[in-house]
């Protein structure tokens, strides 16, 4: 079930009978443009399954749904197209791309190739107490998973992995890994959207990984990190 919160002053409001534009909780940085809010809303809709793979959506129709003009919707959709989440359909709009089982496996393999070695380097150098700083982010993924909120889980999951990789000090690694992460969160054409149990299992792996990293159990950390991406 989608959850919406009250929009801050100045935020776009949908017409009567139309779903409101999702607004991030106040604890997160505020969006400073309509385009950014629309982009966030579309990403939530993708993660939550409200925009179905293979379906074509026009910018005017989405603009009416979110109570904004078509321009920021087109701009947001172009951003999503650059990320591979949608495809431009001339004279019609944008088709939700989705990904196949092969796409998912390849993305998981590439993410593992980037993140697992980085995590293992951190495991050898980061003081144990630093891992406690990531606990609230790991707990946020569990909370979202328990609620079955796929959109909230997608963002919490990215926040956790982003914070972990930032410990490397490698900005390019963080940017590339996050792009791959977003792509991996696109809806799949080959399987149903993850349910609460699947989300929760994935979320609990974050805490288990932090436990292993804190006690500097390198074999356990490597196994947990690898399984988190590949599932094997």
mmCIF file with all atom_site columns, C-alpha atoms in Angstrom:
data_model
loop_
_atom_site.group_PDB
_atom_site.id
_atom_site.type_symbol
_atom_site.label_atom_id
_atom_site.label_alt_id
_atom_site.label_comp_id
_atom_site.label_asym_id
_atom_site.label_entity_id
_atom_site.label_seq_id
_atom_site.pdbx_PDB_ins_code
_atom_site.Cartn_x
_atom_site.Cartn_y
_atom_site.Cartn_z
_atom_site.occupancy
_atom_site.B_iso_or_equiv
_atom_site.pdbx_formal_charge
_atom_site.auth_seq_id
_atom_site.auth_comp_id
_atom_site.auth_asym_id
_atom_site.auth_atom_id
_atom_site.pdbx_PDB_model_num
ATOM 1   C CA . UNK A 1 1   ? 0.000  0.000   0.000   1.00 0.00 ? 1   UNK A CA 1
ATOM 2   C CA . UNK A 1 2   ? 1.371  3.398   -0.962  1.00 0.00 ? 2   UNK A CA 1
ATOM 3   C CA . UNK A 1 3   ? 1.990  5.828   1.880   1.00 0.00 ? 3   UNK A CA 1
ATOM 4   C CA . UNK A 1 4   ? 1.912  9.575   1.364   1.00 0.00 ? 4   UNK A CA 1
ATOM 5   C CA . UNK A 1 5   ? 2.647  12.370  3.801   1.00 0.00 ? 5   UNK A CA 1
ATOM 6   C CA . UNK A 1 6   ? 1.488  15.935  3.842   1.00 0.00 ? 6   UNK A CA 1
ATOM 7   C CA . UNK A 1 7   ? 3.231  18.081  1.261   1.00 0.00 ? 7   UNK A CA 1
ATOM 8   C CA . UNK A 1 8   ? 5.311  21.029  2.476   1.00 0.00 ? 8   UNK A CA 1
ATOM 9   C CA . UNK A 1 9   ? 4.282  24.573  1.541   1.00 0.00 ? 9   UNK A CA 1
ATOM 10  C CA . UNK A 1 10  ? 4.779  25.251  -2.156  1.00 0.00 ? 10  UNK A CA 1
ATOM 11  C CA . UNK A 1 11  ? 4.760  21.588  -3.179  1.00 0.00 ? 11  UNK A CA 1
ATOM 12  C CA . UNK A 1 12  ? 2.627  20.662  -6.219  1.00 0.00 ? 12  UNK A CA 1
ATOM 13  C CA . UNK A 1 13  ? -0.844 19.375  -5.391  1.00 0.00 ? 13  UNK A CA 1
ATOM 14  C CA . UNK A 1 14  ? -2.728 16.889  -7.560  1.00 0.00 ? 14  UNK A CA 1
ATOM 15  C CA . UNK A 1 15  ? -6.207 17.693  -8.856  1.00 0.00 ? 15  UNK A CA 1
ATOM 16  C CA . UNK A 1 16  ? -9.197 16.172  -6.981  1.00 0.00 ? 16  UNK A CA 1
ATOM 17  C CA . UNK A 1 17  ? -9.422 12.422  -7.519  1.00 0.00 ? 17  UNK A CA 1
ATOM 18  C CA . UNK A 1 18  ? -5.797 12.099  -8.623  1.00 0.00 ? 18  UNK A CA 1
ATOM 19  C CA . UNK A 1 19  ? -3.057 10.396  -6.552  1.00 0.00 ? 19  UNK A CA 1
ATOM 20  C CA . UNK A 1 20  ? -0.960 13.025  -4.722  1.00 0.00 ? 20  UNK A CA 1
ATOM 21  C CA . UNK A 1 21  ? 2.674  13.522  -5.539  1.00 0.00 ? 21  UNK A CA 1
ATOM 22  C CA . UNK A 1 22  ? 4.683  11.522  -2.959  1.00 0.00 ? 22  UNK A CA 1
ATOM 23  C CA . UNK A 1 23  ? 6.829  13.752  -0.760  1.00 0.00 ? 23  UNK A CA 1
ATOM 24  C CA . UNK A 1 24  ? 9.850  12.521  1.158   1.00 0.00 ? 24  UNK A CA 1
ATOM 25  C CA . UNK A 1 25  ? 9.812  12.511  4.965   1.00 0.00 ? 25  UNK A CA 1
ATOM 26  C CA . UNK A 1 26  ? 11.039 15.757  6.488   1.00 0.00 ? 26  UNK A CA 1
ATOM 27  C CA . UNK A 1 27  ? 14.075 13.950  7.948   1.00 0.00 ? 27  UNK A CA 1
ATOM 28  C CA . UNK A 1 28  ? 15.499 13.673  4.426   1.00 0.00 ? 28  UNK A CA 1
ATOM 29  C CA . UNK A 1 29  ? 16.866 16.615  2.385   1.00 0.00 ? 29  UNK A CA 1
ATOM 30  C CA . UNK A 1 30  ? 14.055 18.669  0.838   1.00 0.00 ? 30  UNK A CA 1
ATOM 31  C CA . UNK A 1 31  ? 13.575 18.611  -2.913  1.00 0.00 ? 31  UNK A CA 1
ATOM 32  C CA . UNK A 1 32  ? 14.110 22.112  -4.263  1.00 0.00 ? 32  UNK A CA 1
ATOM 33  C CA . UNK A 1 33  ? 12.470 21.783  -7.674  1.00 0.00 ? 33  UNK A CA 1
ATOM 34  C CA . UNK A 1 34  ? 9.325  20.362  -9.184  1.00 0.00 ? 34  UNK A CA 1
ATOM 35  C CA . UNK A 1 35  ? 11.454 18.268  -11.539 1.00 0.00 ? 35  UNK A CA 1
ATOM 36  C CA . UNK A 1 36  ? 13.280 16.684  -8.605  1.00 0.00 ? 36  UNK A CA 1
ATOM 37  C CA . UNK A 1 37  ? 10.008 15.937  -6.836  1.00 0.00 ? 37  UNK A CA 1
ATOM 38  C CA . UNK A 1 38  ? 8.538  14.393  -9.971  1.00 0.00 ? 38  UNK A CA 1
ATOM 39  C CA . UNK A 1 39  ? 11.695 12.331  -10.505 1.00 0.00 ? 39  UNK A CA 1
ATOM 40  C CA . UNK A 1 40  ? 11.503 11.068  -6.919  1.00 0.00 ? 40  UNK A CA 1
ATOM 41  C CA . UNK A 1 41  ? 7.797  10.258  -7.353  1.00 0.00 ? 41  UNK A CA 1
ATOM 42  C CA . UNK A 1 42  ? 8.412  8.365   -10.589 1.00 0.00 ? 42  UNK A CA 1
ATOM 43  C CA . UNK A 1 43  ? 11.243 6.396   -9.007  1.00 0.00 ? 43  UNK A CA 1
ATOM 44  C CA . UNK A 1 44  ? 8.965  5.476   -6.126  1.00 0.00 ? 44  UNK A CA 1
ATOM 45  C CA . UNK A 1 45  ? 6.259  4.419   -8.588  1.00 0.00 ? 45  UNK A CA 1
ATOM 46  C CA . UNK A 1 46  ? 8.765  2.247   -10.453 1.00 0.00 ? 46  UNK A CA 1
ATOM 47  C CA . UNK A 1 47  ? 10.045 0.608   -7.287  1.00 0.00 ? 47  UNK A CA 1
ATOM 48  C CA . UNK A 1 48  ? 6.526  0.120   -5.966  1.00 0.00 ? 48  UNK A CA 1
ATOM 49  C CA . UNK A 1 49  ? 5.173  -1.366  -9.191  1.00 0.00 ? 49  UNK A CA 1
ATOM 50  C CA . UNK A 1 50  ? 2.678  1.415   -9.976  1.00 0.00 ? 50  UNK A CA 1
ATOM 51  C CA . UNK A 1 51  ? 4.372  1.834   -13.366 1.00 0.00 ? 51  UNK A CA 1
ATOM 52  C CA . UNK A 1 52  ? 4.289  -1.551  -15.055 1.00 0.00 ? 52  UNK A CA 1
ATOM 53  C CA . UNK A 1 53  ? 7.040  -2.945  -17.331 1.00 0.00 ? 53  UNK A CA 1
ATOM 54  C CA . UNK A 1 54  ? 6.068  -2.780  -20.990 1.00 0.00 ? 54  UNK A CA 1
ATOM 55  C CA . UNK A 1 55  ? 3.394  -0.126  -20.480 1.00 0.00 ? 55  UNK A CA 1
ATOM 56  C CA . UNK A 1 56  ? 3.644  3.245   -22.242 1.00 0.00 ? 56  UNK A CA 1
ATOM 57  C CA . UNK A 1 57  ? 2.888  6.418   -20.291 1.00 0.00 ? 57  UNK A CA 1
ATOM 58  C CA . UNK A 1 58  ? 2.541  9.873   -21.794 1.00 0.00 ? 58  UNK A CA 1
ATOM 59  C CA . UNK A 1 59  ? 4.046  12.927  -20.136 1.00 0.00 ? 59  UNK A CA 1
ATOM 60  C CA . UNK A 1 60  ? 0.717  14.848  -20.182 1.00 0.00 ? 60  UNK A CA 1
ATOM 61  C CA . UNK A 1 61  ? -1.124 11.963  -18.506 1.00 0.00 ? 61  UNK A CA 1
ATOM 62  C CA . UNK A 1 62  ? 1.506  11.656  -15.779 1.00 0.00 ? 62  UNK A CA 1
ATOM 63  C CA . UNK A 1 63  ? 1.569  15.421  -15.385 1.00 0.00 ? 63  UNK A CA 1
ATOM 64  C CA . UNK A 1 64  ? -2.187 15.428  -14.776 1.00 0.00 ? 64  UNK A CA 1
ATOM 65  C CA . UNK A 1 65  ? -1.812 12.599  -12.280 1.00 0.00 ? 65  UNK A CA 1
ATOM 66  C CA . UNK A 1 66  ? 0.796  14.498  -10.267 1.00 0.00 ? 66  UNK A CA 1
ATOM 67  C CA . UNK A 1 67  ? -0.732 17.934  -10.675 1.00 0.00 ? 67  UNK A CA 1
ATOM 68  C CA . UNK A 1 68  ? 2.238  19.494  -12.498 1.00 0.00 ? 68  UNK A CA 1
ATOM 69  C CA . UNK A 1 69  ? 3.011  20.640  -16.021 1.00 0.00 ? 69  UNK A CA 1
ATOM 70  C CA . UNK A 1 70  ? 4.290  18.202  -18.617 1.00 0.00 ? 70  UNK A CA 1
ATOM 71  C CA . UNK A 1 71  ? 7.748  19.790  -18.817 1.00 0.00 ? 71  UNK A CA 1
ATOM 72  C CA . UNK A 1 72  ? 9.167  18.514  -15.499 1.00 0.00 ? 72  UNK A CA 1
ATOM 73  C CA . UNK A 1 73  ? 7.671  15.086  -16.227 1.00 0.00 ? 73  UNK A CA 1
ATOM 74  C CA . UNK A 1 74  ? 9.453  14.933  -19.598 1.00 0.00 ? 74  UNK A CA 1
ATOM 75  C CA . UNK A 1 75  ? 12.700 16.073  -17.984 1.00 0.00 ? 75  UNK A CA 1
ATOM 76  C CA . UNK A 1 76  ? 12.388 13.443  -15.247 1.00 0.00 ? 76  UNK A CA 1
ATOM 77  C CA . UNK A 1 77  ? 11.557 10.750  -17.780 1.00 0.00 ? 77  UNK A CA 1
ATOM 78  C CA . UNK A 1 78  ? 14.600 11.702  -19.859 1.00 0.00 ? 78  UNK A CA 1
ATOM 79  C CA . UNK A 1 79  ? 16.721 11.211  -16.734 1.00 0.00 ? 79  UNK A CA 1
ATOM 80  C CA . UNK A 1 80  ? 15.161 7.803   -16.187 1.00 0.00 ? 80  UNK A CA 1
ATOM 81  C CA . UNK A 1 81  ? 15.790 6.964   -19.846 1.00 0.00 ? 81  UNK A CA 1
ATOM 82  C CA . UNK A 1 82  ? 19.481 7.754   -19.377 1.00 0.00 ? 82  UNK A CA 1
ATOM 83  C CA . UNK A 1 83  ? 19.476 5.294   -16.467 1.00 0.00 ? 83  UNK A CA 1
ATOM 84  C CA . UNK A 1 84  ? 17.840 2.580   -18.557 1.00 0.00 ? 84  UNK A CA 1
ATOM 85  C CA . UNK A 1 85  ? 14.607 2.532   -16.534 1.00 0.00 ? 85  UNK A CA 1
ATOM 86  C CA . UNK A 1 86  ? 12.383 3.731   -19.400 1.00 0.00 ? 86  UNK A CA 1
ATOM 87  C CA . UNK A 1 87  ? 12.540 3.916   -23.182 1.00 0.00 ? 87  UNK A CA 1
ATOM 88  C CA . UNK A 1 88  ? 11.367 6.815   -25.327 1.00 0.00 ? 88  UNK A CA 1
ATOM 89  C CA . UNK A 1 89  ? 8.506  5.942   -27.697 1.00 0.00 ? 89  UNK A CA 1
ATOM 90  C CA . UNK A 1 90  ? 8.201  8.622   -30.423 1.00 0.00 ? 90  UNK A CA 1
ATOM 91  C CA . UNK A 1 91  ? 4.850  10.425  -30.450 1.00 0.00 ? 91  UNK A CA 1
ATOM 92  C CA . UNK A 1 92  ? 3.538  8.295   -27.586 1.00 0.00 ? 92  UNK A CA 1
ATOM 93  C CA . UNK A 1 93  ? 5.587  8.802   -24.447 1.00 0.00 ? 93  UNK A CA 1
ATOM 94  C CA . UNK A 1 94  ? 7.792  6.477   -22.424 1.00 0.00 ? 94  UNK A CA 1
ATOM 95  C CA . UNK A 1 95  ? 7.746  2.704   -22.082 1.00 0.00 ? 95  UNK A CA 1
ATOM 96  C CA . UNK A 1 96  ? 8.759  1.177   -18.748 1.00 0.00 ? 96  UNK A CA 1
ATOM 97  C CA . UNK A 1 97  ? 11.762 -0.956  -19.611 1.00 0.00 ? 97  UNK A CA 1
ATOM 98  C CA . UNK A 1 98  ? 11.937 -3.478  -16.782 1.00 0.00 ? 98  UNK A CA 1
ATOM 99  C CA . UNK A 1 99  ? 14.615 -6.146  -16.874 1.00 0.00 ? 99  UNK A CA 1
ATOM 100 C CA . UNK A 1 100 ? 14.859 -9.846  -17.554 1.00 0.00 ? 100 UNK A CA 1
ATOM 101 C CA . UNK A 1 101 ? 16.270 -12.577 -15.323 1.00 0.00 ? 101 UNK A CA 1
ATOM 102 C CA . UNK A 1 102 ? 19.496 -12.325 -17.307 1.00 0.00 ? 102 UNK A CA 1
ATOM 103 C CA . UNK A 1 103 ? 19.630 -8.556  -16.775 1.00 0.00 ? 103 UNK A CA 1
ATOM 104 C CA . UNK A 1 104 ? 19.156 -9.065  -13.032 1.00 0.00 ? 104 UNK A CA 1
ATOM 105 C CA . UNK A 1 105 ? 21.890 -11.695 -12.852 1.00 0.00 ? 105 UNK A CA 1
ATOM 106 C CA . UNK A 1 106 ? 24.325 -9.550  -14.829 1.00 0.00 ? 106 UNK A CA 1
ATOM 107 C CA . UNK A 1 107 ? 23.644 -6.472  -12.698 1.00 0.00 ? 107 UNK A CA 1
ATOM 108 C CA . UNK A 1 108 ? 24.136 -8.521  -9.519  1.00 0.00 ? 108 UNK A CA 1
ATOM 109 C CA . UNK A 1 109 ? 27.428 -9.859  -10.865 1.00 0.00 ? 109 UNK A CA 1
ATOM 110 C CA . UNK A 1 110 ? 28.740 -6.402  -11.721 1.00 0.00 ? 110 UNK A CA 1
ATOM 111 C CA . UNK A 1 111 ? 27.619 -4.947  -8.388  1.00 0.00 ? 111 UNK A CA 1
ATOM 112 C CA . UNK A 1 112 ? 29.344 -7.783  -6.546  1.00 0.00 ? 112 UNK A CA 1
ATOM 113 C CA . UNK A 1 113 ? 32.536 -7.257  -8.564  1.00 0.00 ? 113 UNK A CA 1
ATOM 114 C CA . UNK A 1 114 ? 32.596 -3.616  -7.478  1.00 0.00 ? 114 UNK A CA 1
ATOM 115 C CA . UNK A 1 115 ? 31.269 -3.694  -3.936  1.00 0.00 ? 115 UNK A CA 1
ATOM 116 C CA . UNK A 1 116 ? 32.578 -6.926  -2.428  1.00 0.00 ? 116 UNK A CA 1
ATOM 117 C CA . UNK A 1 117 ? 36.293 -6.075  -2.904  1.00 0.00 ? 117 UNK A CA 1
ATOM 118 C CA . UNK A 1 118 ? 35.602 -2.554  -1.599  1.00 0.00 ? 118 UNK A CA 1
ATOM 119 C CA . UNK A 1 119 ? 33.864 -3.953  1.480   1.00 0.00 ? 119 UNK A CA 1
ATOM 120 C CA . UNK A 1 120 ? 36.760 -6.336  2.134   1.00 0.00 ? 120 UNK A CA 1
ATOM 121 C CA . UNK A 1 121 ? 39.285 -3.498  1.911   1.00 0.00 ? 121 UNK A CA 1
ATOM 122 C CA . UNK A 1 122 ? 37.208 -1.559  4.417   1.00 0.00 ? 122 UNK A CA 1
ATOM 123 C CA . UNK A 1 123 ? 36.961 -4.625  6.652   1.00 0.00 ? 123 UNK A CA 1
ATOM 124 C CA . UNK A 1 124 ? 40.736 -4.534  7.100   1.00 0.00 ? 124 UNK A CA 1
ATOM 125 C CA . UNK A 1 125 ? 41.080 -0.803  7.754   1.00 0.00 ? 125 UNK A CA 1
ATOM 126 C CA . UNK A 1 126 ? 37.912 0.709   9.241   1.00 0.00 ? 126 UNK A CA 1
ATOM 127 C CA . UNK A 1 127 ? 37.849 0.845   13.076  1.00 0.00 ? 127 UNK A CA 1
ATOM 128 C CA . UNK A 1 128 ? 35.145 -1.482  14.449  1.00 0.00 ? 128 UNK A CA 1
ATOM 129 C CA . UNK A 1 129 ? 33.179 1.353   16.077  1.00 0.00 ? 129 UNK A CA 1
ATOM 130 C CA . UNK A 1 130 ? 32.717 3.104   12.720  1.00 0.00 ? 130 UNK A CA 1
ATOM 131 C CA . UNK A 1 131 ? 30.397 0.332   11.607  1.00 0.00 ? 131 UNK A CA 1
ATOM 132 C CA . UNK A 1 132 ? 27.967 1.307   14.374  1.00 0.00 ? 132 UNK A CA 1
ATOM 133 C CA . UNK A 1 133 ? 27.356 4.574   12.503  1.00 0.00 ? 133 UNK A CA 1
ATOM 134 C CA . UNK A 1 134 ? 25.627 2.558   9.785   1.00 0.00 ? 134 UNK A CA 1
ATOM 135 C CA . UNK A 1 135 ? 23.265 0.783   12.193  1.00 0.00 ? 135 UNK A CA 1
ATOM 136 C CA . UNK A 1 136 ? 20.420 3.318   11.834  1.00 0.00 ? 136 UNK A CA 1
ATOM 137 C CA . UNK A 1 137 ? 20.557 2.932   8.050   1.00 0.00 ? 137 UNK A CA 1
ATOM 138 C CA . UNK A 1 138 ? 20.425 -0.854  8.337   1.00 0.00 ? 138 UNK A CA 1
ATOM 139 C CA . UNK A 1 139 ? 17.500 -0.548  10.753  1.00 0.00 ? 139 UNK A CA 1
ATOM 140 C CA . UNK A 1 140 ? 15.694 1.747   8.290   1.00 0.00 ? 140 UNK A CA 1
ATOM 141 C CA . UNK A 1 141 ? 15.795 -1.008  5.669   1.00 0.00 ? 141 UNK A CA 1
ATOM 142 C CA . UNK A 1 142 ? 14.275 -3.449  8.159   1.00 0.00 ? 142 UNK A CA 1
ATOM 143 C CA . UNK A 1 143 ? 11.502 -0.988  9.028   1.00 0.00 ? 143 UNK A CA 1
ATOM 144 C CA . UNK A 1 144 ? 10.609 -0.405  5.373   1.00 0.00 ? 144 UNK A CA 1
ATOM 145 C CA . UNK A 1 145 ? 10.749 -4.134  4.636   1.00 0.00 ? 145 UNK A CA 1
ATOM 146 C CA . UNK A 1 146 ? 8.514  -4.973  7.598   1.00 0.00 ? 146 UNK A CA 1
ATOM 147 C CA . UNK A 1 147 ? 5.921  -2.528  6.279   1.00 0.00 ? 147 UNK A CA 1
ATOM 148 C CA . UNK A 1 148 ? 6.163  -4.083  2.824   1.00 0.00 ? 148 UNK A CA 1
ATOM 149 C CA . UNK A 1 149 ? 6.844  -0.614  1.411   1.00 0.00 ? 149 UNK A CA 1
ATOM 150 C CA . UNK A 1 150 ? 8.895  -1.397  -1.686  1.00 0.00 ? 150 UNK A CA 1
ATOM 151 C CA . UNK A 1 151 ? 9.519  2.245   -2.610  1.00 0.00 ? 151 UNK A CA 1
ATOM 152 C CA . UNK A 1 152 ? 10.737 3.119   0.888   1.00 0.00 ? 152 UNK A CA 1
ATOM 153 C CA . UNK A 1 153 ? 12.837 -0.020  0.962   1.00 0.00 ? 153 UNK A CA 1
ATOM 154 C CA . UNK A 1 154 ? 14.469 0.814   -2.371  1.00 0.00 ? 154 UNK A CA 1
ATOM 155 C CA . UNK A 1 155 ? 15.589 4.202   -1.074  1.00 0.00 ? 155 UNK A CA 1
ATOM 156 C CA . UNK A 1 156 ? 16.681 2.892   2.341   1.00 0.00 ? 156 UNK A CA 1
ATOM 157 C CA . UNK A 1 157 ? 18.666 0.144   0.640   1.00 0.00 ? 157 UNK A CA 1
ATOM 158 C CA . UNK A 1 158 ? 20.466 2.667   -1.577  1.00 0.00 ? 158 UNK A CA 1
ATOM 159 C CA . UNK A 1 159 ? 21.181 4.884   1.439   1.00 0.00 ? 159 UNK A CA 1
ATOM 160 C CA . UNK A 1 160 ? 22.800 1.992   3.297   1.00 0.00 ? 160 UNK A CA 1
ATOM 161 C CA . UNK A 1 161 ? 25.018 0.901   0.408   1.00 0.00 ? 161 UNK A CA 1
ATOM 162 C CA . UNK A 1 162 ? 25.905 4.504   -0.439  1.00 0.00 ? 162 UNK A CA 1
ATOM 163 C CA . UNK A 1 163 ? 27.022 5.227   3.125   1.00 0.00 ? 163 UNK A CA 1
ATOM 164 C CA . UNK A 1 164 ? 29.027 2.017   3.271   1.00 0.00 ? 164 UNK A CA 1
ATOM 165 C CA . UNK A 1 165 ? 30.883 2.750   0.045   1.00 0.00 ? 165 UNK A CA 1
ATOM 166 C CA . UNK A 1 166 ? 31.514 6.370   1.010   1.00 0.00 ? 166 UNK A CA 1
ATOM 167 C CA . UNK A 1 167 ? 33.871 5.005   3.662   1.00 0.00 ? 167 UNK A CA 1
ATOM 168 C CA . UNK A 1 168 ? 36.227 4.148   0.793   1.00 0.00 ? 168 UNK A CA 1
ATOM 169 C CA . UNK A 1 169 ? 36.614 7.834   -0.058  1.00 0.00 ? 169 UNK A CA 1
ATOM 170 C CA . UNK A 1 170 ? 36.221 6.911   -3.744  1.00 0.00 ? 170 UNK A CA 1
ATOM 171 C CA . UNK A 1 171 ? 33.549 9.231   -5.172  1.00 0.00 ? 171 UNK A CA 1
ATOM 172 C CA . UNK A 1 172 ? 33.520 7.566   -8.592  1.00 0.00 ? 172 UNK A CA 1
ATOM 173 C CA . UNK A 1 173 ? 32.939 4.173   -7.019  1.00 0.00 ? 173 UNK A CA 1
ATOM 174 C CA . UNK A 1 174 ? 29.977 5.574   -5.098  1.00 0.00 ? 174 UNK A CA 1
ATOM 175 C CA . UNK A 1 175 ? 28.458 7.149   -8.231  1.00 0.00 ? 175 UNK A CA 1
ATOM 176 C CA . UNK A 1 176 ? 28.903 4.090   -10.422 1.00 0.00 ? 176 UNK A CA 1
ATOM 177 C CA . UNK A 1 177 ? 27.673 1.698   -7.744  1.00 0.00 ? 177 UNK A CA 1
ATOM 178 C CA . UNK A 1 178 ? 24.569 3.790   -7.129  1.00 0.00 ? 178 UNK A CA 1
ATOM 179 C CA . UNK A 1 179 ? 23.752 3.901   -10.836 1.00 0.00 ? 179 UNK A CA 1
ATOM 180 C CA . UNK A 1 180 ? 23.997 0.099   -10.985 1.00 0.00 ? 180 UNK A CA 1
ATOM 181 C CA . UNK A 1 181 ? 21.925 -0.149  -7.816  1.00 0.00 ? 181 UNK A CA 1
ATOM 182 C CA . UNK A 1 182 ? 19.132 1.963   -9.323  1.00 0.00 ? 182 UNK A CA 1
ATOM 183 C CA . UNK A 1 183 ? 19.161 -0.149  -12.466 1.00 0.00 ? 183 UNK A CA 1
ATOM 184 C CA . UNK A 1 184 ? 18.892 -3.324  -10.414 1.00 0.00 ? 184 UNK A CA 1
ATOM 185 C CA . UNK A 1 185 ? 15.816 -1.909  -8.656  1.00 0.00 ? 185 UNK A CA 1
ATOM 186 C CA . UNK A 1 186 ? 13.894 -1.459  -11.916 1.00 0.00 ? 186 UNK A CA 1
ATOM 187 C CA . UNK A 1 187 ? 10.833 -3.727  -12.130 1.00 0.00 ? 187 UNK A CA 1
ATOM 188 C CA . UNK A 1 188 ? 11.502 -7.167  -13.548 1.00 0.00 ? 188 UNK A CA 1
ATOM 189 C CA . UNK A 1 189 ? 9.542  -8.627  -16.427 1.00 0.00 ? 189 UNK A CA 1
ATOM 190 C CA . UNK A 1 190 ? 10.374 -12.203 -15.428 1.00 0.00 ? 190 UNK A CA 1
ATOM 191 C CA . UNK A 1 191 ? 9.171  -12.378 -11.817 1.00 0.00 ? 191 UNK A CA 1
ATOM 192 C CA . UNK A 1 192 ? 6.692  -10.711 -9.454  1.00 0.00 ? 192 UNK A CA 1
ATOM 193 C CA . UNK A 1 193 ? 7.682  -7.802  -7.254  1.00 0.00 ? 193 UNK A CA 1
ATOM 194 C CA . UNK A 1 194 ? 9.382  -8.834  -3.998  1.00 0.00 ? 194 UNK A CA 1
ATOM 195 C CA . UNK A 1 195 ? 7.066  -9.389  -1.073  1.00 0.00 ? 195 UNK A CA 1
ATOM 196 C CA . UNK A 1 196 ? 7.534  -8.501  2.572   1.00 0.00 ? 196 UNK A CA 1
ATOM 197 C CA . UNK A 1 197 ? 9.362  -11.738 3.434   1.00 0.00 ? 197 UNK A CA 1
ATOM 198 C CA . UNK A 1 198 ? 11.818 -11.301 0.558   1.00 0.00 ? 198 UNK A CA 1
ATOM 199 C CA . UNK A 1 199 ? 12.468 -7.660  1.428   1.00 0.00 ? 199 UNK A CA 1
ATOM 200 C CA . UNK A 1 200 ? 12.971 -8.507  5.096   1.00 0.00 ? 200 UNK A CA 1
ATOM 201 C CA . UNK A 1 201 ? 15.444 -11.298 4.329   1.00 0.00 ? 201 UNK A CA 1
ATOM 202 C CA . UNK A 1 202 ? 17.453 -8.871  2.220   1.00 0.00 ? 202 UNK A CA 1
ATOM 203 C CA . UNK A 1 203 ? 17.302 -6.160  4.897   1.00 0.00 ? 203 UNK A CA 1
ATOM 204 C CA . UNK A 1 204 ? 18.470 -8.447  7.711   1.00 0.00 ? 204 UNK A CA 1
ATOM 205 C CA . UNK A 1 205 ? 21.605 -9.212  5.698   1.00 0.00 ? 205 UNK A CA 1
ATOM 206 C CA . UNK A 1 206 ? 22.718 -5.612  6.250   1.00 0.00 ? 206 UNK A CA 1
ATOM 207 C CA . UNK A 1 207 ? 22.794 -6.038  10.033  1.00 0.00 ? 207 UNK A CA 1
ATOM 208 C CA . UNK A 1 208 ? 24.511 -9.419  9.743   1.00 0.00 ? 208 UNK A CA 1
ATOM 209 C CA . UNK A 1 209 ? 27.177 -7.877  7.529   1.00 0.00 ? 209 UNK A CA 1
ATOM 210 C CA . UNK A 1 210 ? 27.759 -5.053  10.000  1.00 0.00 ? 210 UNK A CA 1
ATOM 211 C CA . UNK A 1 211 ? 28.100 -7.610  12.816  1.00 0.00 ? 211 UNK A CA 1
ATOM 212 C CA . UNK A 1 212 ? 30.783 -9.488  10.891  1.00 0.00 ? 212 UNK A CA 1
ATOM 213 C CA . UNK A 1 213 ? 32.597 -6.290  9.954   1.00 0.00 ? 213 UNK A CA 1
ATOM 214 C CA . UNK A 1 214 ? 32.577 -5.015  13.522  1.00 0.00 ? 214 UNK A CA 1
ATOM 215 C CA . UNK A 1 215 ? 34.174 -8.171  14.885  1.00 0.00 ? 215 UNK A CA 1
ATOM 216 C CA . UNK A 1 216 ? 36.538 -8.272  11.880  1.00 0.00 ? 216 UNK A CA 1
ATOM 217 C CA . UNK A 1 217 ? 35.441 -11.729 10.873  1.00 0.00 ? 217 UNK A CA 1
ATOM 218 C CA . UNK A 1 218 ? 36.760 -11.449 7.314   1.00 0.00 ? 218 UNK A CA 1
ATOM 219 C CA . UNK A 1 219 ? 35.594 -14.872 6.015   1.00 0.00 ? 219 UNK A CA 1
ATOM 220 C CA . UNK A 1 220 ? 32.062 -14.264 7.303   1.00 0.00 ? 220 UNK A CA 1
ATOM 221 C CA . UNK A 1 221 ? 32.024 -10.715 5.924   1.00 0.00 ? 221 UNK A CA 1
ATOM 222 C CA . UNK A 1 222 ? 33.106 -11.888 2.485   1.00 0.00 ? 222 UNK A CA 1
ATOM 223 C CA . UNK A 1 223 ? 30.527 -14.657 2.424   1.00 0.00 ? 223 UNK A CA 1
ATOM 224 C CA . UNK A 1 224 ? 27.727 -12.347 3.561   1.00 0.00 ? 224 UNK A CA 1
ATOM 225 C CA . UNK A 1 225 ? 28.686 -9.606  1.106   1.00 0.00 ? 225 UNK A CA 1
ATOM 226 C CA . UNK A 1 226 ? 28.870 -12.068 -1.792  1.00 0.00 ? 226 UNK A CA 1
ATOM 227 C CA . UNK A 1 227 ? 25.564 -13.746 -0.931  1.00 0.00 ? 227 UNK A CA 1
ATOM 228 C CA . UNK A 1 228 ? 23.872 -10.355 -0.597  1.00 0.00 ? 228 UNK A CA 1
ATOM 229 C CA . UNK A 1 229 ? 24.389 -9.726  -4.319  1.00 0.00 ? 229 UNK A CA 1
ATOM 230 C CA . UNK A 1 230 ? 24.387 -13.186 -5.842  1.00 0.00 ? 230 UNK A CA 1
ATOM 231 C CA . UNK A 1 231 ? 22.048 -15.047 -3.528  1.00 0.00 ? 231 UNK A CA 1
ATOM 232 C CA . UNK A 1 232 ? 24.365 -18.064 -3.492  1.00 0.00 ? 232 UNK A CA 1
#
